[in-house]
XYZ file of N, CA and C in Angstrom:
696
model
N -32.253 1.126 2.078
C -32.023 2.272 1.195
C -31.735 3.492 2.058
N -30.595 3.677 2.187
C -30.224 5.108 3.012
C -29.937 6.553 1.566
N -30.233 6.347 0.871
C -30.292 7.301 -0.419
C -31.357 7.032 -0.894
N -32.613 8.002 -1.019
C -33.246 7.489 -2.408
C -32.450 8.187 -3.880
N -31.850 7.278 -4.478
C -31.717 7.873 -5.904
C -32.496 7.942 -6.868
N -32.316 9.254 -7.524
C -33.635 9.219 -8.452
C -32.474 9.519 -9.500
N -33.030 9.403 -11.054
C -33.016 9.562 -12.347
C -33.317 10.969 -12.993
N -32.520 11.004 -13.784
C -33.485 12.226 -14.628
C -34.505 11.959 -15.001
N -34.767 10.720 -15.552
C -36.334 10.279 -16.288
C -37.429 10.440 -14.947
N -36.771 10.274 -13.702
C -37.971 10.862 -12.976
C -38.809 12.174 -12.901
N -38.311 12.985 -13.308
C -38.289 14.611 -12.891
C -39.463 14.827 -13.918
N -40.066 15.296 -13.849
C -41.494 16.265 -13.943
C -40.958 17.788 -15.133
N -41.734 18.301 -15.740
C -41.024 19.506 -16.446
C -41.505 20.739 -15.314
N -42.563 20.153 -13.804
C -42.409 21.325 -13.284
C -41.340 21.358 -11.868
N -40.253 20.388 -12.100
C -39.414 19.923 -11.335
C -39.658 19.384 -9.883
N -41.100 18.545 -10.138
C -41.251 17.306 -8.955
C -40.363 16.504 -9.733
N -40.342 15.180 -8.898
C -40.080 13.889 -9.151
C -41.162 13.099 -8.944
N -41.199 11.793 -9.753
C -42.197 10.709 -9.139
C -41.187 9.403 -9.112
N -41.251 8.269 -8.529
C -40.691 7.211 -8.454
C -42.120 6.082 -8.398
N -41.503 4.810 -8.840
C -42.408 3.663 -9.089
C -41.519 2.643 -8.897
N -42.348 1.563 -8.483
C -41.360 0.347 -8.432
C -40.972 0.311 -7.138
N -39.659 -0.983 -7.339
C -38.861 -0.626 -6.036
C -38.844 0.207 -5.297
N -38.482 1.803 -5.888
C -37.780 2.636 -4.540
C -39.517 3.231 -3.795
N -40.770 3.127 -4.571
C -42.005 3.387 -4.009
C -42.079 2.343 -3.216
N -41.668 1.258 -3.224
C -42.617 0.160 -2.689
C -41.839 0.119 -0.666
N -39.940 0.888 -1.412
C -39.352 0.996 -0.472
C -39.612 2.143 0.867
N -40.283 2.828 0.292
C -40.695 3.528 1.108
C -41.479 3.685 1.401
N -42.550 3.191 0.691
C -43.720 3.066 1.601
C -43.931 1.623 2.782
N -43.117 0.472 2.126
C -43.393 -0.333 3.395
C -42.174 -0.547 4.357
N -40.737 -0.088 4.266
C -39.769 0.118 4.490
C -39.542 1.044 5.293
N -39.584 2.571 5.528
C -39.355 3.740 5.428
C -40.886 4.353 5.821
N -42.051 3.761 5.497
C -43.592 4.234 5.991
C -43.235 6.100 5.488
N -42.831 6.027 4.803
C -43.010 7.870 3.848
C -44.356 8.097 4.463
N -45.084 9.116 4.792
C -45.822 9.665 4.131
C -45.944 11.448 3.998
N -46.972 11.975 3.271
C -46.753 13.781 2.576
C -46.098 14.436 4.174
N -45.080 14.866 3.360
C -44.451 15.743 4.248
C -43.079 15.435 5.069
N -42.957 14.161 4.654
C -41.724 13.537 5.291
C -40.298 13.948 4.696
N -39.385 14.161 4.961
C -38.266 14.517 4.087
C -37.298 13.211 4.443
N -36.543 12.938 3.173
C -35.685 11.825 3.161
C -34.348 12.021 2.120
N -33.717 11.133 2.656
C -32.221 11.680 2.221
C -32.135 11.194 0.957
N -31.917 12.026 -0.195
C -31.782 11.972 -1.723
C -30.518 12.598 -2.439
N -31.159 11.729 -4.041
C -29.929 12.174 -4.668
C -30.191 12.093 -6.082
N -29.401 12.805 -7.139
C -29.341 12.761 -8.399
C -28.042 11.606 -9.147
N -28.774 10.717 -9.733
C -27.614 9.877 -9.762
C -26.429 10.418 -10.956
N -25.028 10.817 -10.900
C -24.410 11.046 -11.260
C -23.871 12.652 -10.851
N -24.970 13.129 -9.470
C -25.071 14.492 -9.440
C -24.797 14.287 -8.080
N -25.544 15.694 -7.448
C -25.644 15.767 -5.716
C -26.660 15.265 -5.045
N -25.923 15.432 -3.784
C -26.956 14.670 -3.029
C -27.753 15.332 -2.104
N -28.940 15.118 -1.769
C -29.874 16.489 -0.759
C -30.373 15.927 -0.056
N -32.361 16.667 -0.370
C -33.328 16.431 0.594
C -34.574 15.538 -0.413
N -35.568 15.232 0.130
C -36.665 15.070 -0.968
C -37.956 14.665 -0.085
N -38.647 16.086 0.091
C -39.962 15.575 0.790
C -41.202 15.169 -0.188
N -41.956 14.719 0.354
C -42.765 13.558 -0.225
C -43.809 14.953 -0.180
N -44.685 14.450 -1.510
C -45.545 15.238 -1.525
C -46.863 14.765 -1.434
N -46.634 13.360 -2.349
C -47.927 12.610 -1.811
C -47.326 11.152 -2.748
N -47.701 9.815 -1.746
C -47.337 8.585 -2.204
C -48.441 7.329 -1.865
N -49.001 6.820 -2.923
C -49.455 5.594 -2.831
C -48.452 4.576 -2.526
N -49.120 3.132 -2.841
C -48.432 1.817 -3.451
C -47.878 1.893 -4.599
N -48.080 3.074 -5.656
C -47.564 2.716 -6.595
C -46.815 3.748 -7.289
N -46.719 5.006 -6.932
C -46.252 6.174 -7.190
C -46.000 6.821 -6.194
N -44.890 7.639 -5.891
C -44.582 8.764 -5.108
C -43.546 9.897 -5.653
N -44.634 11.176 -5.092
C -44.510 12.194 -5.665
C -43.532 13.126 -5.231
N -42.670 13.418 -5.282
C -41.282 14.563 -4.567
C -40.763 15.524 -5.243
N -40.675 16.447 -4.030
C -39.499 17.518 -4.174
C -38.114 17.093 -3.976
N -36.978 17.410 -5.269
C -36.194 17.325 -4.307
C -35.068 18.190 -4.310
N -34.225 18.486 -3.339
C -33.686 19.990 -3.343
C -32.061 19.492 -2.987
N -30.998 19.601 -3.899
C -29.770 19.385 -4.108
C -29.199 20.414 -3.090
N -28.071 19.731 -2.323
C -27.395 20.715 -1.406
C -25.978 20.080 -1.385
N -25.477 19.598 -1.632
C -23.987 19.009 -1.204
C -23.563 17.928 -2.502
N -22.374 17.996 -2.832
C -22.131 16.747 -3.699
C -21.681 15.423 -2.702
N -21.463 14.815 -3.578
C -21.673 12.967 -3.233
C -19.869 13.042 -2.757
N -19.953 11.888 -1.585
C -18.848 11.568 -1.717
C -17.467 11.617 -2.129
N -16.120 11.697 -2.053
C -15.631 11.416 -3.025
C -14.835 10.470 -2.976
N -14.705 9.582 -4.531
C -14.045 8.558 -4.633
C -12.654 8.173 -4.362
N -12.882 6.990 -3.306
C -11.098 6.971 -2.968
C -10.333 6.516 -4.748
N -9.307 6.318 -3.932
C -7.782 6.332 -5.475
C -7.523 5.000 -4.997
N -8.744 4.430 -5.418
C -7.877 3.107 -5.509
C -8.487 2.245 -6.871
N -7.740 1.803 -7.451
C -8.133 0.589 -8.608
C -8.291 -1.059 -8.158
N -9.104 -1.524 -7.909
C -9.471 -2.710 -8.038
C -9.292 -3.938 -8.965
N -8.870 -4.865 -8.998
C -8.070 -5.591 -9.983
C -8.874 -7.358 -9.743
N -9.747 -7.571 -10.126
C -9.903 -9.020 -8.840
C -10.341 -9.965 -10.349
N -9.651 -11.098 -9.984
C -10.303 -12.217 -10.784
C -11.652 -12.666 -10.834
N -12.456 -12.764 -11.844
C -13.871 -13.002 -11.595
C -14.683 -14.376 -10.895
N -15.217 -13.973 -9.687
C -15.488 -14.817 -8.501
C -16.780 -15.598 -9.719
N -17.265 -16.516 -8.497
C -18.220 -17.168 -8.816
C -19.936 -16.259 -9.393
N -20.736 -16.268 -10.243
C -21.463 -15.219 -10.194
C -22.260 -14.753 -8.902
N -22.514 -15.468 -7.510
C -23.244 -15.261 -6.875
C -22.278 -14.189 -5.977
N -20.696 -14.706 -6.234
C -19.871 -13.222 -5.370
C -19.482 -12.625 -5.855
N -20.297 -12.503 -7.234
C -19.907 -11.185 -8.193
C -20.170 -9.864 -7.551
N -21.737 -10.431 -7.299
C -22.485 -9.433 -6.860
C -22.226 -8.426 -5.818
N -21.188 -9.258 -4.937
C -20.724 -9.053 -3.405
C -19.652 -8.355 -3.655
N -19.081 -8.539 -4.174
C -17.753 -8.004 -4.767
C -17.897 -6.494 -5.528
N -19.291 -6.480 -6.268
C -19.479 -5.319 -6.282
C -19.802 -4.128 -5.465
N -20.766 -4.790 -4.880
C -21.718 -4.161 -3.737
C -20.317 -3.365 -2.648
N -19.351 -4.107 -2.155
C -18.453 -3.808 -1.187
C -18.185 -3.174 -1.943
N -16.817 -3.120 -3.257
C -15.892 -2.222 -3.568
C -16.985 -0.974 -3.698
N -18.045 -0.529 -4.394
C -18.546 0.461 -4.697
C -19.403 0.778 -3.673
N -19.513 0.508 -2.600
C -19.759 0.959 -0.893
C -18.389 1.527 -0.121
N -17.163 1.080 -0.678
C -16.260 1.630 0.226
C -15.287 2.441 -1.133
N -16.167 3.284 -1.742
C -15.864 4.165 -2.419
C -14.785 3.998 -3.524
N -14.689 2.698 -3.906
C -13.557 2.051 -5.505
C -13.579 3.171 -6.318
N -12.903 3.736 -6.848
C -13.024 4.261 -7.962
C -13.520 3.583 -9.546
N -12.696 2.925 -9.563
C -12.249 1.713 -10.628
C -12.259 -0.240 -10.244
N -12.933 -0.845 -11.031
C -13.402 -2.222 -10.712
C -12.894 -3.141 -12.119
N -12.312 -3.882 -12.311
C -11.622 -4.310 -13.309
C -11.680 -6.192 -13.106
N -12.634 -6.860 -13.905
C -12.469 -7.904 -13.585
C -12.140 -8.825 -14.562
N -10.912 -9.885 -14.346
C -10.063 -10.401 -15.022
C -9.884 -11.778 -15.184
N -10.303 -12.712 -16.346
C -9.737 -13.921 -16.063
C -8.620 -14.479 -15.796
N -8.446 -15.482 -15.041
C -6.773 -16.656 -14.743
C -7.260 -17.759 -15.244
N -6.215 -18.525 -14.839
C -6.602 -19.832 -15.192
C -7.240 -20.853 -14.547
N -7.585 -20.320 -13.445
C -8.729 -20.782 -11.980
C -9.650 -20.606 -11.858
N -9.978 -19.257 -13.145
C -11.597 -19.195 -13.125
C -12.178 -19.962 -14.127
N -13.569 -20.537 -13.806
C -14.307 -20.984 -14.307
C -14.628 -19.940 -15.760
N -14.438 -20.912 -16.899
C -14.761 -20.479 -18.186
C -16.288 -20.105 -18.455
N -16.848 -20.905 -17.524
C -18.469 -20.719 -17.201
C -18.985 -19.708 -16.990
N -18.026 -19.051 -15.371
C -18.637 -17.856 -15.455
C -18.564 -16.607 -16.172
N -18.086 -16.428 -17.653
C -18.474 -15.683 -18.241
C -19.618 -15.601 -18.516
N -20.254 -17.083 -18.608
C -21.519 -16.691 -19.625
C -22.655 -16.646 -18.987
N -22.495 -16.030 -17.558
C -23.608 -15.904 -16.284
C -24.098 -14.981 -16.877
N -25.891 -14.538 -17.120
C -26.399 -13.224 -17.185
C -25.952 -11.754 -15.951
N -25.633 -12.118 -14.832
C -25.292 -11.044 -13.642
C -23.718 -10.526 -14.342
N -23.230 -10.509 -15.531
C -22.162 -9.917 -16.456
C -23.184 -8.913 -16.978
N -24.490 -8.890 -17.169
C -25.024 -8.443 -18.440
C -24.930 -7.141 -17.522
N -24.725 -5.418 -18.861
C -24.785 -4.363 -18.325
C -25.973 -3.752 -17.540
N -27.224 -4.426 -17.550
C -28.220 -3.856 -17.096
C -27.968 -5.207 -15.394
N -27.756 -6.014 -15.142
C -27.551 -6.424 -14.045
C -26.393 -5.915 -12.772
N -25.132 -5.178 -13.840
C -24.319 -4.642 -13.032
C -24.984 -3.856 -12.631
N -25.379 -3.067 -13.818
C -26.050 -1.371 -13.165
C -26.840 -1.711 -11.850
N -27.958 -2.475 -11.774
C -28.850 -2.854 -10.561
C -28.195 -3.024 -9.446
N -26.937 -3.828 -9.678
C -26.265 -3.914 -8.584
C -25.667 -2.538 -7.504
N -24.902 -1.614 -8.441
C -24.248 -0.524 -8.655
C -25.690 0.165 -7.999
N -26.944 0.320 -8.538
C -27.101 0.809 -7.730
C -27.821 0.909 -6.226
N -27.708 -0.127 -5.923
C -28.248 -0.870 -4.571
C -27.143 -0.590 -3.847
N -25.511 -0.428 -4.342
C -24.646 0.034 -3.611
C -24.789 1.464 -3.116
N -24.882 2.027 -4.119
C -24.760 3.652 -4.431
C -25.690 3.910 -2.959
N -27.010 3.480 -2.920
C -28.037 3.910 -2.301
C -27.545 3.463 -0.746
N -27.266 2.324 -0.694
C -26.057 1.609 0.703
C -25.699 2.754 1.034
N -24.586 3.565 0.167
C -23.482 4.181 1.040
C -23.741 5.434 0.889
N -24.668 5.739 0.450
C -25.054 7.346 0.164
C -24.442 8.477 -0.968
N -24.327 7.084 -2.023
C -23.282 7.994 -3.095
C -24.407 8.186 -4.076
N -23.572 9.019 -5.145
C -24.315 8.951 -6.818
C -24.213 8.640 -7.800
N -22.667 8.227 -7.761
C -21.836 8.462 -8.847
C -21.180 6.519 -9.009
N -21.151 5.998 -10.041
C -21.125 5.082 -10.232
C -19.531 5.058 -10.228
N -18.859 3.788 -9.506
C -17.506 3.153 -9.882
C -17.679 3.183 -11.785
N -16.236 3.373 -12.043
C -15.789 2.079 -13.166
C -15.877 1.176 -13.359
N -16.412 0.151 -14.028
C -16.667 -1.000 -14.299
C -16.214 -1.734 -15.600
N -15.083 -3.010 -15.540
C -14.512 -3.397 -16.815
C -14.102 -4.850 -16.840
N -14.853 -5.676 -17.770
C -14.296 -7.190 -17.470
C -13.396 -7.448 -19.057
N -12.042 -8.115 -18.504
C -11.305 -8.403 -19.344
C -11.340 -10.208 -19.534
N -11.210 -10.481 -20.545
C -11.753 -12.306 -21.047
C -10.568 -12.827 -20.942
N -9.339 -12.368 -20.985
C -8.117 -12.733 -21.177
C -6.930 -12.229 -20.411
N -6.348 -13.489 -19.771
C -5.257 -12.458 -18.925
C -4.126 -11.713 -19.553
N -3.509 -12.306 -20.457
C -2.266 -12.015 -21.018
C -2.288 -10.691 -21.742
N -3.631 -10.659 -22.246
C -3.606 -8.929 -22.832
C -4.060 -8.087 -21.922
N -4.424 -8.715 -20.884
C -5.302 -7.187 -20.160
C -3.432 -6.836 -19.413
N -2.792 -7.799 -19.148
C -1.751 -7.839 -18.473
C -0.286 -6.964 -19.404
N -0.456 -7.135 -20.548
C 0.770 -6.694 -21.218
C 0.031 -4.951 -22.249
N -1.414 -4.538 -21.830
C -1.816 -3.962 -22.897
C -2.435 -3.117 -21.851
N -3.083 -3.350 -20.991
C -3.916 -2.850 -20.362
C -4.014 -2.089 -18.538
N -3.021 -3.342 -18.376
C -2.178 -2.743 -16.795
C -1.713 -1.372 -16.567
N -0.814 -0.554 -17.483
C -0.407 0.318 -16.922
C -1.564 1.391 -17.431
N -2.262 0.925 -17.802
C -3.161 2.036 -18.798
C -4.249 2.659 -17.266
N -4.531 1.398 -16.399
C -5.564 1.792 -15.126
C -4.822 2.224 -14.113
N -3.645 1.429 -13.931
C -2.599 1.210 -12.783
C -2.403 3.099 -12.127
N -2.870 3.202 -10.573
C -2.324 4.313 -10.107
C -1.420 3.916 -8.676
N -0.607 4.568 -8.238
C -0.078 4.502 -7.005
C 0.278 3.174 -6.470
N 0.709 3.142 -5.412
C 1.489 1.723 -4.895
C 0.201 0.588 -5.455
N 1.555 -0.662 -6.029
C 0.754 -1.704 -6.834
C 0.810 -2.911 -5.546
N -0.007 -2.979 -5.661
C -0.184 -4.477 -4.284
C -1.054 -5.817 -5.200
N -0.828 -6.989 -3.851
C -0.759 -8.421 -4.461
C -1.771 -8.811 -3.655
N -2.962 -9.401 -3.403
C -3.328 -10.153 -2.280
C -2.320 -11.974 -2.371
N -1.502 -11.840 -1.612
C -1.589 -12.829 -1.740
C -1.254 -13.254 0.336
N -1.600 -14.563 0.732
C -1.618 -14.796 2.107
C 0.258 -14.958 2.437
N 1.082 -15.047 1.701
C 2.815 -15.258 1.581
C 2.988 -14.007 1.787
N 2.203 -12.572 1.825
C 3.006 -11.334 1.250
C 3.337 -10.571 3.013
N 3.771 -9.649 2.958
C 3.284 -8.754 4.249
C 2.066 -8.040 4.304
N 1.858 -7.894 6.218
C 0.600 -7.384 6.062
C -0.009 -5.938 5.310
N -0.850 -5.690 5.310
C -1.472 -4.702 4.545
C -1.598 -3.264 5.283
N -0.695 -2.268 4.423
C -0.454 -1.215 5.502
C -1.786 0.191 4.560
N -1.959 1.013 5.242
C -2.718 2.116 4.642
C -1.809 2.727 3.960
N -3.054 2.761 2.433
C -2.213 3.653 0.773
C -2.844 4.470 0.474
N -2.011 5.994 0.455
C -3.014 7.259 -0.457
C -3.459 6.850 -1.425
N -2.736 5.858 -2.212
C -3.393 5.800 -3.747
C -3.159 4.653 -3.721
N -3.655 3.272 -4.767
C -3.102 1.886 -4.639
C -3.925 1.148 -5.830
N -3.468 0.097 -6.438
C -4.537 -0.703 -7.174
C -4.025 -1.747 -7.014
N -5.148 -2.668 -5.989
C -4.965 -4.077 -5.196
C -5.771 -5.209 -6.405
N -4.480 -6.247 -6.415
C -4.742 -7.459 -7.867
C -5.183 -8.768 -6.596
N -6.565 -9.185 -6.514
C -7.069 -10.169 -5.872
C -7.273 -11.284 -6.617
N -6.369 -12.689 -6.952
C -6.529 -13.811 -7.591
C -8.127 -14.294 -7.498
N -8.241 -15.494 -7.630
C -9.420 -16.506 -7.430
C -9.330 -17.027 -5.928
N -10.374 -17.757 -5.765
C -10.359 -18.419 -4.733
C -9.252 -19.514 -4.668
N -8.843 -19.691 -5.893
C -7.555 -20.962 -5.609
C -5.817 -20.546 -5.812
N -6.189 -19.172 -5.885
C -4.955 -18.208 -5.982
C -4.307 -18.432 -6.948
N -3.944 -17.179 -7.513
C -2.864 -16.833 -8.681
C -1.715 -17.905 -9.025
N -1.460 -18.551 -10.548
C -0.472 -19.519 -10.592
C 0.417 -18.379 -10.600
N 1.610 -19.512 -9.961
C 3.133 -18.721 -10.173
C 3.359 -17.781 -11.843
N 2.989 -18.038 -12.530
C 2.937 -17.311 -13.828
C 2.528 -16.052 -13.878
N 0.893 -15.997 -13.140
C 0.280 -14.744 -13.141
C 0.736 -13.764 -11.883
N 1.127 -14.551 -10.826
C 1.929 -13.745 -10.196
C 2.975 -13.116 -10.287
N 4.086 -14.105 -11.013
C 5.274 -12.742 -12.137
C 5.153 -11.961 -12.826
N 3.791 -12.361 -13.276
C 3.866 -11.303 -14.261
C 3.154 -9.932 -13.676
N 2.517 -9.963 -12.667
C 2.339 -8.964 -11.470
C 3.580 -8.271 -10.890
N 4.239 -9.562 -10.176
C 5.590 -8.506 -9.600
C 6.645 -8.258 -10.633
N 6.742 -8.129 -11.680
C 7.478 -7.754 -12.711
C 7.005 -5.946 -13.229
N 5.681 -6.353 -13.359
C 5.350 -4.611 -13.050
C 5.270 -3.687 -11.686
N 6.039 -4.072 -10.878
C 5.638 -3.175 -9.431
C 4.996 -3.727 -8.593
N 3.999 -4.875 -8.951
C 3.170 -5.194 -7.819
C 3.778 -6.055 -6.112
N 3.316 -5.488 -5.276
C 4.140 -6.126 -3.864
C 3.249 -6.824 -3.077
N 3.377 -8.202 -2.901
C 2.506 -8.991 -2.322
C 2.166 -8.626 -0.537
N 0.680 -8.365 -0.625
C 0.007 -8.038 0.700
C -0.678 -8.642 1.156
N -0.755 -9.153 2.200
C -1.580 -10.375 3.439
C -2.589 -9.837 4.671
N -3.796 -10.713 4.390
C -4.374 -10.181 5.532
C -4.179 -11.598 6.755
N -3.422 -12.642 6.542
C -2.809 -13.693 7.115
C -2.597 -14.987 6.082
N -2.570 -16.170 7.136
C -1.976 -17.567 6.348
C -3.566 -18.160 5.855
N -4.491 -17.704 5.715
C -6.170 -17.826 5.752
C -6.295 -18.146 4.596
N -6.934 -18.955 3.862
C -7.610 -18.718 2.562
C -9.028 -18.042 2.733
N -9.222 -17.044 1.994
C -10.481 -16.103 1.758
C -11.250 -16.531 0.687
N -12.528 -16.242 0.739
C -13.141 -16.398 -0.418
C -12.986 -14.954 -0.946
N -12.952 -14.611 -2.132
C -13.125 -13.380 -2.837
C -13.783 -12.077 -2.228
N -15.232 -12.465 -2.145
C -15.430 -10.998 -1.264
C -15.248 -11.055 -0.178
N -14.590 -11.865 0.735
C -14.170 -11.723 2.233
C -12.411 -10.785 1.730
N -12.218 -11.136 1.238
C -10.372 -10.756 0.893
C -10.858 -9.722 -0.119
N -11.714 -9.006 -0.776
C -11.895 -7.817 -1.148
C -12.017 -6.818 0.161
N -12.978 -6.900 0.530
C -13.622 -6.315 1.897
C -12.327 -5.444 2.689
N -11.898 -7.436 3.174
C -10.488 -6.908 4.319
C -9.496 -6.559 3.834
N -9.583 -6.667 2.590
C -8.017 -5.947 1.664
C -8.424 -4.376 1.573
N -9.155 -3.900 0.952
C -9.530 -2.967 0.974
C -9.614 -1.918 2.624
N -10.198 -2.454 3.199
C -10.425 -1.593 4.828
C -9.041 -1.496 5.237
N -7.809 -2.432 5.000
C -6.567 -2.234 5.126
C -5.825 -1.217 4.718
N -6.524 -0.899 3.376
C -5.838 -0.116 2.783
C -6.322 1.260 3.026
N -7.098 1.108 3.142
C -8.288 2.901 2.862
C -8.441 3.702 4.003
N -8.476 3.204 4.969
C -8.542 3.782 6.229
C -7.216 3.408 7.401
């Protein structure tokens, strides 16, 4: 935890904070807090500061915390990825919303498992957890976009240009390599890659196929390195 994020529901009406749970347990056996320590904080959806400890058990800890700078800001890029297996859902989140995604959009083909829709780590209170284990990773506050579409053909003819910003890219391992984009929204197939179908119907709207080599990737390996290609 390089952020502690706190909540509004934490805050006190005489504007301490207290935390419980996880982020107490994180700092006290993690981090060894104790009164008087200051640690790097934040308001989630807000700025990010200071927050010295005022006093913390095992099971409560008590803080100030004092806003000085806003969070990050989000790169311009849209995220487009077919929905991985549920265990690299998670991964897939964690990266894009560590390397500052704006927007996360996840889409069935015909390669994904029909199954994994009906994984609980879809459910909105599991993203959020995820989201924010990232947030706290990279020192942000402010949550990505988050959107799963069940169907390709409508998210594709209804929904594409509606997210779509700046140069449209392809992962695919056939394309050229991956050059740095001010703005971009990168479409990452499945692990068994995009049929010729869903790929026309990609480069028919703009999209230009980009390679990080002749490799097959698993999903969050080819999020990761697609992304660092692009962003920096």
């Amino acid at each position: 935890m390089n952020l502690l994020l706190l909540e509004k529901e934490d805050f006190n009406s005489d504007g301490t904070a207290v935390v419980r749970g996880r982020r107490c347990r994180q700092l006290v056996d993690v981090i060894r807090a104790t009164p008087g320590k200051i640690c790097k904080a934040g308001i989630l959806g807000g700025k990010c500061g200071s927050a010295e400890i005022l006093s913390i058990t095992s099971d409560a800890c008590h803080l100030n915390f004092t806003p000085e700078k806003e969070p990050p800001a989000k790169r311009p890029i849209v995220l487009i990825a077919a929905l991985p297996r549920p265990q690299s859902l998670c991964k897939v989140l964690h990266c894009a919303t560590t390397m500052g995604v704006r927007k996360i959009c996840f889409i069935h083909t015909f390669k994904v498992e029909k199954s994994y829709w009906a994984s609980p780590r879809l459910s909105e209170s599991a993203v959020r957890d995820e989201l924010i284990l990232a947030l706290e990773q990279c020192g942000d506050t402010v949550f990505p976009e988050v959107a799963f579409f069940r169907a390709f053909k409508p998210f594709i003819e209804d929904e594409l240009e509606k997210i779509a910003i700046g140069k449209r890219l392809l992962g695919d391992p056939a394309g050229t390599p991956a050059e740095f984009q001010d703005a971009a929204t990168l479409a990452i197939g499945p692990e068994g890659g995009f049929t010729d179908y869903e790929k026309q119907a990609f480069y028919q709207r703009g999209f230009l196929p980009v390679s990080l080599g002749d490799r097959i990737l698993r999903t969050e390996f080819a999020v990761a390195g697609l992304l660092a290609r692009i962003s920096y």
